mmCIF file with all atom_site columns, C-alpha atoms in Angstrom:
data_model
loop_
_atom_site.group_PDB
_atom_site.id
_atom_site.type_symbol
_atom_site.label_atom_id
_atom_site.label_alt_id
_atom_site.label_comp_id
_atom_site.label_asym_id
_atom_site.label_entity_id
_atom_site.label_seq_id
_atom_site.pdbx_PDB_ins_code
_atom_site.Cartn_x
_atom_site.Cartn_y
_atom_site.Cartn_z
_atom_site.occupancy
_atom_site.B_iso_or_equiv
_atom_site.pdbx_formal_charge
_atom_site.auth_seq_id
_atom_site.auth_comp_id
_atom_site.auth_asym_id
_atom_site.auth_atom_id
_atom_site.pdbx_PDB_model_num
ATOM 1  C CA . MET S 1 1  ? -54.676 -40.048 -23.843 1.00 0.00 ? 918  MET S CA 1
ATOM 2  C CA . THR S 1 2  ? -55.142 -38.596 -20.359 1.00 0.00 ? 919  THR S CA 1
ATOM 3  C CA . ASP S 1 3  ? -55.202 -34.923 -19.828 1.00 0.00 ? 920  ASP S CA 1
ATOM 4  C CA . GLU S 1 4  ? -52.475 -33.933 -17.243 1.00 0.00 ? 921  GLU S CA 1
ATOM 5  C CA . ARG S 1 5  ? -51.663 -30.521 -15.949 1.00 0.00 ? 922  ARG S CA 1
ATOM 6  C CA . ARG S 1 6  ? -48.724 -29.429 -13.919 1.00 0.00 ? 923  ARG S CA 1
ATOM 7  C CA . LEU S 1 7  ? -48.642 -27.105 -10.951 1.00 0.00 ? 924  LEU S CA 1
ATOM 8  C CA . ASP S 1 8  ? -45.218 -25.724 -9.781  1.00 0.00 ? 925  ASP S CA 1
ATOM 9  C CA . LEU S 1 9  ? -45.283 -24.975 -6.087  1.00 0.00 ? 926  LEU S CA 1
ATOM 10 C CA . LYS S 1 10 ? -41.563 -25.256 -5.485  1.00 0.00 ? 927  LYS S CA 1
ATOM 11 C CA . GLY S 1 11 ? -40.276 -22.744 -2.927  1.00 0.00 ? 928  GLY S CA 1
ATOM 12 C CA . LEU S 1 12 ? -43.667 -22.136 -1.274  1.00 0.00 ? 929  LEU S CA 1
ATOM 13 C CA . ASN S 1 13 ? -44.139 -23.005 2.435   1.00 0.00 ? 930  ASN S CA 1
ATOM 14 C CA . CYS S 1 14 ? -47.109 -24.342 4.359   1.00 0.00 ? 931  CYS S CA 1
ATOM 15 C CA . PRO S 1 15 ? -49.997 -23.677 3.977   1.00 0.00 ? 932  PRO S CA 1
ATOM 16 C CA . LEU S 1 16 ? -49.592 -22.276 0.414   1.00 0.00 ? 933  LEU S CA 1
ATOM 17 C CA . PRO S 1 17 ? -48.883 -25.565 -1.420  1.00 0.00 ? 934  PRO S CA 1
ATOM 18 C CA . VAL S 1 18 ? -52.061 -27.238 -0.251  1.00 0.00 ? 935  VAL S CA 1
ATOM 19 C CA . LEU S 1 19 ? -54.186 -24.088 -0.619  1.00 0.00 ? 936  LEU S CA 1
ATOM 20 C CA . LYS S 1 20 ? -53.009 -23.509 -4.198  1.00 0.00 ? 937  LYS S CA 1
ATOM 21 C CA . ALA S 1 21 ? -53.374 -27.195 -5.097  1.00 0.00 ? 938  ALA S CA 1
ATOM 22 C CA . ARG S 1 22 ? -56.920 -27.199 -3.701  1.00 0.00 ? 939  ARG S CA 1
ATOM 23 C CA . ARG S 1 23 ? -57.834 -24.126 -5.748  1.00 0.00 ? 940  ARG S CA 1
ATOM 24 C CA . ALA S 1 24 ? -56.344 -25.659 -8.915  1.00 0.00 ? 941  ALA S CA 1
ATOM 25 C CA . LEU S 1 25 ? -58.186 -28.901 -8.489  1.00 0.00 ? 942  LEU S CA 1
ATOM 26 C CA . ALA S 1 26 ? -61.456 -27.146 -7.903  1.00 0.00 ? 943  ALA S CA 1
ATOM 27 C CA . ARG S 1 27 ? -61.138 -25.646 -11.315 1.00 0.00 ? 944  ARG S CA 1
ATOM 28 C CA . LEU S 1 28 ? -60.406 -28.853 -13.228 1.00 0.00 ? 945  LEU S CA 1
ATOM 29 C CA . PRO S 1 29 ? -62.917 -31.233 -14.771 1.00 0.00 ? 946  PRO S CA 1
ATOM 30 C CA . VAL S 1 30 ? -63.441 -34.511 -12.900 1.00 0.00 ? 947  VAL S CA 1
ATOM 31 C CA . GLY S 1 31 ? -60.824 -37.085 -14.013 1.00 0.00 ? 948  GLY S CA 1
ATOM 32 C CA . THR S 1 32 ? -58.132 -34.576 -14.982 1.00 0.00 ? 949  THR S CA 1
ATOM 33 C CA . ARG S 1 33 ? -54.712 -35.422 -13.711 1.00 0.00 ? 950  ARG S CA 1
ATOM 34 C CA . LEU S 1 34 ? -52.670 -32.754 -11.877 1.00 0.00 ? 951  LEU S CA 1
ATOM 35 C CA . ALA S 1 35 ? -48.983 -33.194 -11.153 1.00 0.00 ? 952  ALA S CA 1
ATOM 36 C CA . VAL S 1 36 ? -48.131 -31.005 -8.240  1.00 0.00 ? 953  VAL S CA 1
ATOM 37 C CA . GLU S 1 37 ? -44.453 -30.225 -7.569  1.00 0.00 ? 954  GLU S CA 1
ATOM 38 C CA . ALA S 1 38 ? -43.509 -28.982 -4.148  1.00 0.00 ? 955  ALA S CA 1
ATOM 39 C CA . THR S 1 39 ? -40.426 -28.600 -1.930  1.00 0.00 ? 956  THR S CA 1
ATOM 40 C CA . ASP S 1 40 ? -42.140 -27.959 1.468   1.00 0.00 ? 957  ASP S CA 1
ATOM 41 C CA . PRO S 1 41 ? -41.729 -31.084 3.576   1.00 0.00 ? 958  PRO S CA 1
ATOM 42 C CA . MET S 1 42 ? -45.188 -30.597 5.091   1.00 0.00 ? 959  MET S CA 1
ATOM 43 C CA . SER S 1 43 ? -46.654 -31.156 1.626   1.00 0.00 ? 960  SER S CA 1
ATOM 44 C CA . ALA S 1 44 ? -45.968 -34.909 2.182   1.00 0.00 ? 961  ALA S CA 1
ATOM 45 C CA . ILE S 1 45 ? -48.675 -34.862 4.902   1.00 0.00 ? 962  ILE S CA 1
ATOM 46 C CA . ASP S 1 46 ? -50.895 -31.986 3.700   1.00 0.00 ? 963  ASP S CA 1
ATOM 47 C CA . ILE S 1 47 ? -51.456 -32.952 0.081   1.00 0.00 ? 964  ILE S CA 1
ATOM 48 C CA . PRO S 1 48 ? -52.526 -36.585 0.726   1.00 0.00 ? 965  PRO S CA 1
ATOM 49 C CA . HIS S 1 49 ? -54.779 -35.332 3.553   1.00 0.00 ? 966  HIS S CA 1
ATOM 50 C CA . MET S 1 50 ? -56.338 -32.727 1.258   1.00 0.00 ? 967  MET S CA 1
ATOM 51 C CA . CYS S 1 51 ? -57.052 -35.368 -1.370  1.00 0.00 ? 968  CYS S CA 1
ATOM 52 C CA . ALA S 1 52 ? -58.813 -37.603 1.050   1.00 0.00 ? 969  ALA S CA 1
ATOM 53 C CA . GLU S 1 53 ? -60.815 -34.727 2.555   1.00 0.00 ? 970  GLU S CA 1
ATOM 54 C CA . ASP S 1 54 ? -61.863 -33.287 -0.820  1.00 0.00 ? 971  ASP S CA 1
ATOM 55 C CA . GLY S 1 55 ? -62.525 -36.443 -2.733  1.00 0.00 ? 972  GLY S CA 1
ATOM 56 C CA . HIS S 1 56 ? -59.567 -36.376 -5.085  1.00 0.00 ? 973  HIS S CA 1
ATOM 57 C CA . THR S 1 57 ? -57.490 -39.558 -5.875  1.00 0.00 ? 974  THR S CA 1
ATOM 58 C CA . LEU S 1 58 ? -53.781 -39.519 -5.156  1.00 0.00 ? 975  LEU S CA 1
ATOM 59 C CA . ILE S 1 59 ? -52.324 -41.967 -7.622  1.00 0.00 ? 976  ILE S CA 1
ATOM 60 C CA . GLU S 1 60 ? -48.678 -41.351 -7.186  1.00 0.00 ? 977  GLU S CA 1
ATOM 61 C CA . THR S 1 61 ? -46.170 -39.703 -4.814  1.00 0.00 ? 978  THR S CA 1
ATOM 62 C CA . ARG S 1 62 ? -42.487 -39.407 -5.774  1.00 0.00 ? 979  ARG S CA 1
ATOM 63 C CA . ARG S 1 63 ? -39.540 -37.933 -3.844  1.00 0.00 ? 980  ARG S CA 1
ATOM 64 C CA . ASP S 1 64 ? -36.388 -36.759 -5.579  1.00 0.00 ? 981  ASP S CA 1
ATOM 65 C CA . GLY S 1 65 ? -34.164 -35.118 -2.899  1.00 0.00 ? 982  GLY S CA 1
ATOM 66 C CA . ARG S 1 66 ? -36.112 -32.155 -1.667  1.00 0.00 ? 983  ARG S CA 1
ATOM 67 C CA . LEU S 1 67 ? -38.649 -32.306 -4.606  1.00 0.00 ? 984  LEU S CA 1
ATOM 68 C CA . LEU S 1 68 ? -42.034 -33.970 -3.932  1.00 0.00 ? 985  LEU S CA 1
ATOM 69 C CA . VAL S 1 69 ? -44.281 -34.771 -6.865  1.00 0.00 ? 986  VAL S CA 1
ATOM 70 C CA . PHE S 1 70 ? -47.942 -35.751 -6.356  1.00 0.00 ? 987  PHE S CA 1
ATOM 71 C CA . VAL S 1 71 ? -50.055 -37.037 -9.252  1.00 0.00 ? 988  VAL S CA 1
ATOM 72 C CA . ILE S 1 72 ? -53.674 -36.364 -8.359  1.00 0.00 ? 989  ILE S CA 1
ATOM 73 C CA . VAL S 1 73 ? -56.841 -37.176 -10.279 1.00 0.00 ? 990  VAL S CA 1
ATOM 74 C CA . ALA S 1 74 ? -59.508 -34.508 -9.754  1.00 0.00 ? 991  ALA S CA 1
ATOM 75 C CA . GLY S 1 75 ? -62.622 -35.818 -8.154  1.00 0.00 ? 992  GLY S CA 1
ATOM 76 C CA . PRO S 1 76 ? -66.122 -34.309 -7.889  1.00 0.00 ? 993  PRO S CA 1
ATOM 77 C CA . GLN S 1 77 ? -66.312 -31.164 -5.754  1.00 0.00 ? 994  GLN S CA 1
ATOM 78 C CA . PRO S 1 78 ? -67.613 -31.725 -2.260  1.00 0.00 ? 995  PRO S CA 1
ATOM 79 C CA . LYS S 1 79 ? -71.094 -30.334 -1.631  1.00 0.00 ? 996  LYS S CA 1
ATOM 80 C CA . ARG S 1 80 ? -71.047 -27.372 0.702   1.00 0.00 ? 997  ARG S CA 1
ATOM 81 C CA . PRO S 1 81 ? -74.070 -26.657 2.955   1.00 0.00 ? 998  PRO S CA 1
ATOM 82 C CA . GLU S 1 82 ? -76.169 -23.803 1.493   1.00 0.00 ? 999  GLU S CA 1
ATOM 83 C CA . ASN S 1 83 ? -76.934 -22.391 4.939   1.00 0.00 ? 1000 ASN S CA 1
ATOM 84 C CA . PRO S 1 84 ? -74.127 -23.517 7.293   1.00 0.00 ? 1001 PRO S CA 1
ATOM 85 C CA . GLU S 1 85 ? -74.990 -23.269 10.936  1.00 0.00 ? 1002 GLU S CA 1
ATOM 86 C CA . THR S 1 86 ? -72.802 -20.753 12.816  1.00 0.00 ? 1003 THR S CA 1
#
């Protein structure tokens, strides 16, 4: 049985859905599924982009009227530089 969590982001506008999804995924163990529900049309662009950028796997995208549902498998957290150049 796969562990799947749900994140209700309905009613939030850009950039909040992607920021909240990113934060939720960062707290999950690798391999955990997260079903993200959003109504912001920009989520259709932002969530897949965030997955590709952060190393998560987007396994399903569904649209039901205004509702968008993204099923994401949490990946390993990207390594951040210890001393980023400014």
